[in-house]
Amino acid sequence: MSTDCNARHNKGIQADGVSRRNIIKLTGAGAAAIGLSGAAGLSGAGPAFAAPTSRKDLEPGETSNGADNFYTSDQVTVRKISFKNRYDMKVVGNLFVPNDLNRGTTHPALVVGHPMGAVKEQSANLYATKMAEQGYVTLSFDLSFWGESAGKPGNSVLPDVYAEDFSAAVDYLRTQPFVNKERVGAIGICGSGSFVISAAKIDPRIKAIATVSMYDMGAANRDGLNKSVTLEQRKAIIAQAAAQRDVEFAGGAVQYTGGTPEVLTAESTAVDREFYDFYRTARGYHPNTTTHPALATNTKFMNFHPFNDLELIAPRPLLFITGDQAHSREFSEEAYRLASGPKELFWVPGAGHVDLYDRVGLIPFGKLTDFFRAKL
C-alpha cells in the first residue's frame, strides 16, 4: 500500500529496524489496516499531499452498476446542520427531510456514518438521500477530526469520540419535532460500521442498526486482513507512532500514514486499486479528503474492540450487509457470529467492498428499507 508519495512523506524514521515505508506496507497487507477505507479532511493540519482542485481534473473512474456517489433527489430537502458532542466538539452534518413529510406528526429517523477517513459527501450522503426517499428523516455527518467537524490535529484517530458522534447525532434527531424519539436507527458504512456498533452497545436509544461493508477498525489495525500482521510487526507500528509523538511534542510537523495510494504502481494490490478508483477519481473524490490518518494517533485503533460485549445490543436487531466478493467480509461474518440478539447477515452477489459505497445497482436499498420498516 506504500506509494512514492507516502515514502517521501515518511522517509527517515526507523523503529526496531522497520522503516515507516515498510510499516505502511505491513499494515496495508490486507488493505486498510491503517485507515485505507476513506478519504479525510485535514481541518487544522494542512494537507498531507497535494490534491486536485476539482473532480474535473481527474479521470472518471469505473462507474458501472450505476455508481452515483453524488446523487441528489428532487424528492428530498437537504440542510446543513451542526451540533455538539458530549466533549463540546462541533459536529457538522446534513439533514435530509422528504419533501412530502407531514411535519404535524413524528417519523422514524436514521443516522448515517461515512467510511473511515472519508467525509459525509462520500457514500453517507448517498445512503441518506436514498433512505429519505423512502420516508425517513436522515442525518449524515463528518466524524470528529475529519471534514468539516471539529478536532485538531485533523485526521486524528479517536474511536471512542467517533462512537460518541453517533450518539450526539441521535441527540440532535431526538430534538426535532417531526422525529419519533423511539424510532431512531443507524447505518454505518465501512469503518463507521464498527463505530456505530460501539455506540449502540452503550446507547439503547439506537433502536436498529445496519452495517454495510463493515470494517472492524480495531482488528484491521491489530491483525490486518486475514490476520496478516504479526505481533512483531504490530509492535514496530506502535514504536513508530510513539517516536512520532516525541517529534510532534517537540514542535515537529504532524505526519500521516496509510490511506488510499496517491498513485498506482506495478506493486499496487487489487485492494489498493479498488479504493483508488473511488477516492482518487471523479467517481468519489471530494476536496475535503486525503484518506491519511495522523500517524501518532492511529495506534488508538489497536485498543478498539467494538465486538466485545456485543450481546449488550440485544434484543435490538442487527443487519450486516456485505458483498460476497468483499475483501472485508470477514468482519461482518465475525460480528454476525458474536451477536446474540436478532441478527441477519445479508450477502450482495458479485459485490466487492467499495462497490457498496456508491453502486446504486448493487446497494440493496430495498433490503435496508424492509429492515428498518420491520424493526424500527
PDB file of N, CA and C in Angstrom, residues 16 23 50 85 105 112 155 230 263 266 326 352 357 365:
ATOM      1  N   ASP A  16      12.773  -0.298  15.450  1.00  0.00           N
ATOM      2  CA  ASP A  16      13.103  -1.710  15.545  1.00  0.00           C
ATOM      3  C   ASP A  16      13.506  -2.282  14.193  1.00  0.00           C
ATOM      4  N   ILE A  23       6.407  -0.242   7.310  1.00  0.00           N
ATOM      5  CA  ILE A  23       5.283  -0.364   8.232  1.00  0.00           C
ATOM      6  C   ILE A  23       3.978  -0.106   7.492  1.00  0.00           C
ATOM      7  N   ALA A  50      -0.651  16.927  -2.010  1.00  0.00           N
ATOM      8  CA  ALA A  50      -1.342  17.825  -2.924  1.00  0.00           C
ATOM      9  C   ALA A  50      -2.584  17.138  -3.465  1.00  0.00           C
ATOM     10  N   ASN A  85     -21.021  17.328  20.369  1.00  0.00           N
ATOM     11  CA  ASN A  85     -20.994  16.058  21.088  1.00  0.00           C
ATOM     12  C   ASN A  85     -20.755  16.338  22.571  1.00  0.00           C
ATOM     13  N   THR A 105     -46.818  15.341  12.504  1.00  0.00           N
ATOM     14  CA  THR A 105     -46.693  14.115  13.285  1.00  0.00           C
ATOM     15  C   THR A 105     -45.223  13.721  13.319  1.00  0.00           C
ATOM     16  N   VAL A 112     -26.515   8.214   9.519  1.00  0.00           N
ATOM     17  CA  VAL A 112     -25.698   7.512   8.533  1.00  0.00           C
ATOM     18  C   VAL A 112     -24.245   7.951   8.678  1.00  0.00           C
ATOM     19  N   ASN A 155      -7.569  14.692  11.074  1.00  0.00           N
ATOM     20  CA  ASN A 155      -7.272  13.301  10.724  1.00  0.00           C
ATOM     21  C   ASN A 155      -6.827  12.473  11.917  1.00  0.00           C
ATOM     22  N   THR A 230       1.793  -9.661  11.984  1.00  0.00           N
ATOM     23  CA  THR A 230       2.320 -10.414  13.115  1.00  0.00           C
ATOM     24  C   THR A 230       2.442  -9.530  14.351  1.00  0.00           C
ATOM     25  N   VAL A 263      -0.852   7.385  -6.003  1.00  0.00           N
ATOM     26  CA  VAL A 263      -0.623   6.909  -7.361  1.00  0.00           C
ATOM     27  C   VAL A 263      -0.637   5.398  -7.330  1.00  0.00           C
ATOM     28  N   ALA A 266       3.151  -0.682 -10.238  1.00  0.00           N
ATOM     29  CA  ALA A 266       3.114  -2.110 -10.554  1.00  0.00           C
ATOM     30  C   ALA A 266       2.921  -2.942  -9.300  1.00  0.00           C
ATOM     31  N   ALA A 326     -16.318  -9.176  -1.203  1.00  0.00           N
ATOM     32  CA  ALA A 326     -15.660  -8.092  -0.463  1.00  0.00           C
ATOM     33  C   ALA A 326     -14.436  -8.599   0.301  1.00  0.00           C
ATOM     34  N   GLY A 352     -18.010  -6.217  -4.365  1.00  0.00           N
ATOM     35  CA  GLY A 352     -16.830  -6.058  -3.539  1.00  0.00           C
ATOM     36  C   GLY A 352     -17.085  -5.056  -2.437  1.00  0.00           C
ATOM     37  N   TYR A 357     -20.235   1.299  -1.642  1.00  0.00           N
ATOM     38  CA  TYR A 357     -20.187   2.724  -1.309  1.00  0.00           C
ATOM     39  C   TYR A 357     -21.148   3.520  -2.188  1.00  0.00           C
ATOM     40  N   PHE A 365     -30.796  -1.145  -1.292  1.00  0.00           N
ATOM     41  CA  PHE A 365     -31.622  -0.176  -0.575  1.00  0.00           C
ATOM     42  C   PHE A 365     -32.987  -0.766  -0.214  1.00  0.00           C
TER      43      PHE A 365
END
